[in-house]
Short mmCIF file of C-alpha atoms in Angstrom, two decimals:
data_model
loop_
_atom_site.label_atom_id
_atom_site.label_comp_id
_atom_site.label_asym_id
_atom_site.label_seq_id
_atom_site.Cartn_x
_atom_site.Cartn_y
_atom_site.Cartn_z
CA MET A 1 75.30 161.20 112.27
CA ALA A 2 73.95 164.26 110.28
CA TYR A 3 76.25 166.62 108.21
CA ASN A 4 75.86 169.94 106.83
CA LEU A 5 76.58 170.54 103.41
CA GLU A 6 80.02 171.92 104.13
CA GLU A 7 80.90 168.74 105.76
CA LEU A 8 79.54 166.56 103.10
CA GLU A 9 81.54 168.33 100.51
CA ARG A 10 84.65 167.83 102.34
CA ILE A 11 83.90 163.72 103.16
CA ASP A 12 83.31 163.68 99.52
CA LYS A 13 86.58 165.37 98.23
CA LEU A 14 88.48 162.84 100.84
CA LYS A 15 86.54 159.98 99.86
CA THR A 16 87.34 160.89 95.75
CA LYS A 17 91.07 161.61 97.03
CA VAL A 18 90.95 157.64 99.09
CA LEU A 19 89.06 156.48 95.97
CA LYS A 20 91.78 156.89 93.25
CA TYR A 21 94.45 155.81 96.16
CA ILE A 22 92.93 152.53 96.25
CA MET A 23 91.93 151.79 92.67
CA TYR A 24 95.61 152.67 91.36
CA LYS A 25 96.93 149.94 93.78
CA LYS A 26 94.49 147.60 96.40
CA ARG A 27 95.96 148.97 99.66
CA THR A 28 95.29 147.83 103.45
CA GLU A 29 93.40 149.76 105.83
CA GLN A 30 96.73 150.97 107.80
CA GLU A 31 98.56 151.66 104.45
CA ILE A 32 95.70 154.29 103.66
CA ARG A 33 95.68 155.66 107.23
CA ARG A 34 99.59 156.06 106.73
CA LYS A 35 99.02 157.98 103.33
CA PHE A 36 96.34 160.28 104.66
CA SER A 37 97.47 160.86 108.35
CA ASN A 38 98.68 164.34 107.70
CA ILE A 39 94.91 165.57 107.52
CA ASP A 40 93.31 167.53 110.25
CA GLU A 41 90.05 166.03 110.49
CA ILE A 42 91.11 162.25 111.41
CA ASP A 43 87.40 161.42 112.17
CA LEU A 44 86.85 162.45 108.70
CA LEU A 45 88.97 160.00 107.37
CA ASP A 46 87.43 157.35 109.85
CA ASP A 47 84.09 157.85 108.61
CA VAL A 48 85.33 157.51 105.26
CA ILE A 49 87.34 154.32 105.46
CA GLU A 50 84.44 152.75 107.47
CA ASN A 51 82.13 153.48 104.61
CA LEU A 52 84.44 152.14 101.69
CA LYS A 53 85.20 149.07 104.15
CA GLU A 54 81.22 148.61 104.00
CA ILE A 55 80.52 149.08 100.63
CA GLY A 56 83.63 146.39 99.87
CA TYR A 57 86.42 148.72 98.47
CA ILE A 58 88.36 148.07 101.54
CA ASN A 59 88.72 144.76 102.69
CA ASP A 60 92.00 143.50 104.37
CA GLU A 61 90.73 139.72 104.14
CA ASN A 62 90.33 139.92 100.57
CA TYR A 63 93.92 141.99 100.43
CA ILE A 64 95.62 138.84 101.94
CA ASP A 65 94.15 136.39 100.03
CA ARG A 66 95.15 138.38 96.63
CA ALA A 67 98.53 139.37 98.19
CA VAL A 68 99.33 135.59 98.86
CA ALA A 69 98.42 134.63 95.40
CA GLU A 70 100.52 137.25 94.08
CA PHE A 71 103.47 136.10 95.75
CA ILE A 72 102.97 132.64 95.22
CA ASN A 73 102.56 132.80 91.65
CA ILE A 74 105.89 135.26 91.27
CA ARG A 75 108.34 134.45 93.94
CA ASN A 76 109.80 131.86 96.14
CA LEU A 77 109.74 133.01 99.91
CA SER A 78 109.17 131.02 102.32
CA LEU A 79 106.08 131.25 104.95
CA LYS A 80 107.56 133.34 107.12
CA GLU A 81 108.91 135.69 104.86
CA LEU A 82 105.32 135.91 103.52
CA LYS A 83 103.99 136.56 106.62
CA TYR A 84 106.37 139.26 107.49
CA LYS A 85 105.51 140.83 104.09
CA LEU A 86 101.74 141.13 104.86
CA LEU A 87 102.61 142.41 108.48
CA SER A 88 104.92 145.17 106.70
CA LYS A 89 101.59 146.49 104.93
CA GLY A 90 99.99 147.09 108.39
CA LEU A 91 97.61 144.07 108.07
CA ASN A 92 96.30 142.94 111.69
CA LYS A 93 98.48 139.75 113.07
CA ASP A 94 95.25 137.74 114.04
CA LEU A 95 93.55 137.83 110.43
CA ILE A 96 97.20 136.76 108.90
CA ASP A 97 97.28 134.33 111.47
CA ASP A 98 93.71 133.11 110.64
CA TYR A 99 94.27 132.71 106.92
CA PHE A 100 97.62 130.90 107.28
CA TYR A 101 95.78 128.49 109.73
CA LYS A 102 92.83 127.89 106.89
CA ASN A 103 95.04 127.57 104.03
CA SER A 104 98.03 125.58 105.96
CA ASP A 105 98.14 122.56 103.46
CA LYS A 106 98.28 124.71 100.61
CA LEU A 107 100.76 126.94 101.91
CA GLU A 108 102.69 124.33 103.08
CA GLU A 109 102.83 122.72 99.40
CA TYR A 110 103.72 126.21 98.26
CA GLU A 111 106.71 126.19 100.57
CA ILE A 112 107.97 123.03 99.71
CA ASN A 113 107.82 124.03 95.83
CA SER A 114 109.57 127.34 96.63
CA ALA A 115 112.20 125.55 98.58
CA LYS A 116 112.63 122.76 95.48
CA ASN A 117 112.92 126.03 92.94
CA ILE A 118 115.68 127.31 95.13
CA ILE A 119 117.37 123.95 95.48
CA ILE A 120 117.52 123.45 91.73
CA LYS A 121 118.72 126.81 90.72
CA LYS A 122 121.33 126.58 93.85
CA ILE A 123 122.20 122.69 93.42
CA ASN A 124 125.31 123.21 91.60
CA GLY A 125 127.19 125.68 93.51
CA MET A 126 125.97 124.82 97.11
CA GLU A 127 127.08 121.75 99.21
CA GLU A 128 123.67 120.04 100.57
CA GLN A 129 124.46 121.56 104.33
CA GLU A 130 125.05 124.97 102.69
CA LEU A 131 121.61 124.34 101.23
CA ILE A 132 119.96 123.84 104.05
CA GLN A 133 121.26 126.72 105.96
CA TYR A 134 120.57 128.98 103.37
CA LEU A 135 116.74 128.10 103.30
CA LEU A 136 116.67 127.56 106.97
CA LYS A 137 117.91 131.70 107.49
CA LYS A 138 115.32 132.35 104.69
CA GLY A 139 112.87 131.05 107.34
CA TYR A 140 111.79 127.48 105.74
CA LYS A 141 110.86 124.81 108.29
CA SER A 142 113.19 122.35 108.38
CA ASP A 143 110.93 119.23 107.80
CA LEU A 144 109.96 120.78 104.73
CA VAL A 145 113.25 121.59 103.84
CA LYS A 146 114.20 118.18 104.17
CA GLN A 147 111.15 116.82 102.24
CA ALA A 148 111.82 119.26 99.49
CA ILE A 149 115.62 118.19 99.33
CA LYS A 150 114.43 114.25 98.86
CA GLU A 151 111.76 115.14 96.03
CA VAL A 152 114.65 117.12 94.31
CA GLY A 153 116.94 113.90 94.85
CA GLU A 154 114.13 111.59 93.49
#
């Protein structure tokens, strides 16, 4: 697609704004589209996003990988909560499901450890059945909750 000088300047200006936005904090394609949804030339935004995807500045698969690693390091979440957080960023459900499928062993191990951390923190204040219900409400899988309780009890 050939652009005249004025269009190239507008693209460059928009590209700079988008780059500043994603360099401050990594963003998903959907977050970028939301942030810049008020611009008049959406096709210009599409071109900028495609260009940044080609050169690797926008990559939703890498975003999922980094975001999951961050969540695993700082929070105790069920896999359901983790998936919800990724969906709320506007990531494609199929990309998320694919990531969860490819990393299922690692993620199940994380969920067990996360449940164990919660059990250890709350063990004195709650009965076992209350604890199980609490974890199930948070989206933990029942078989993993049982395994976590068993491991904490050992």
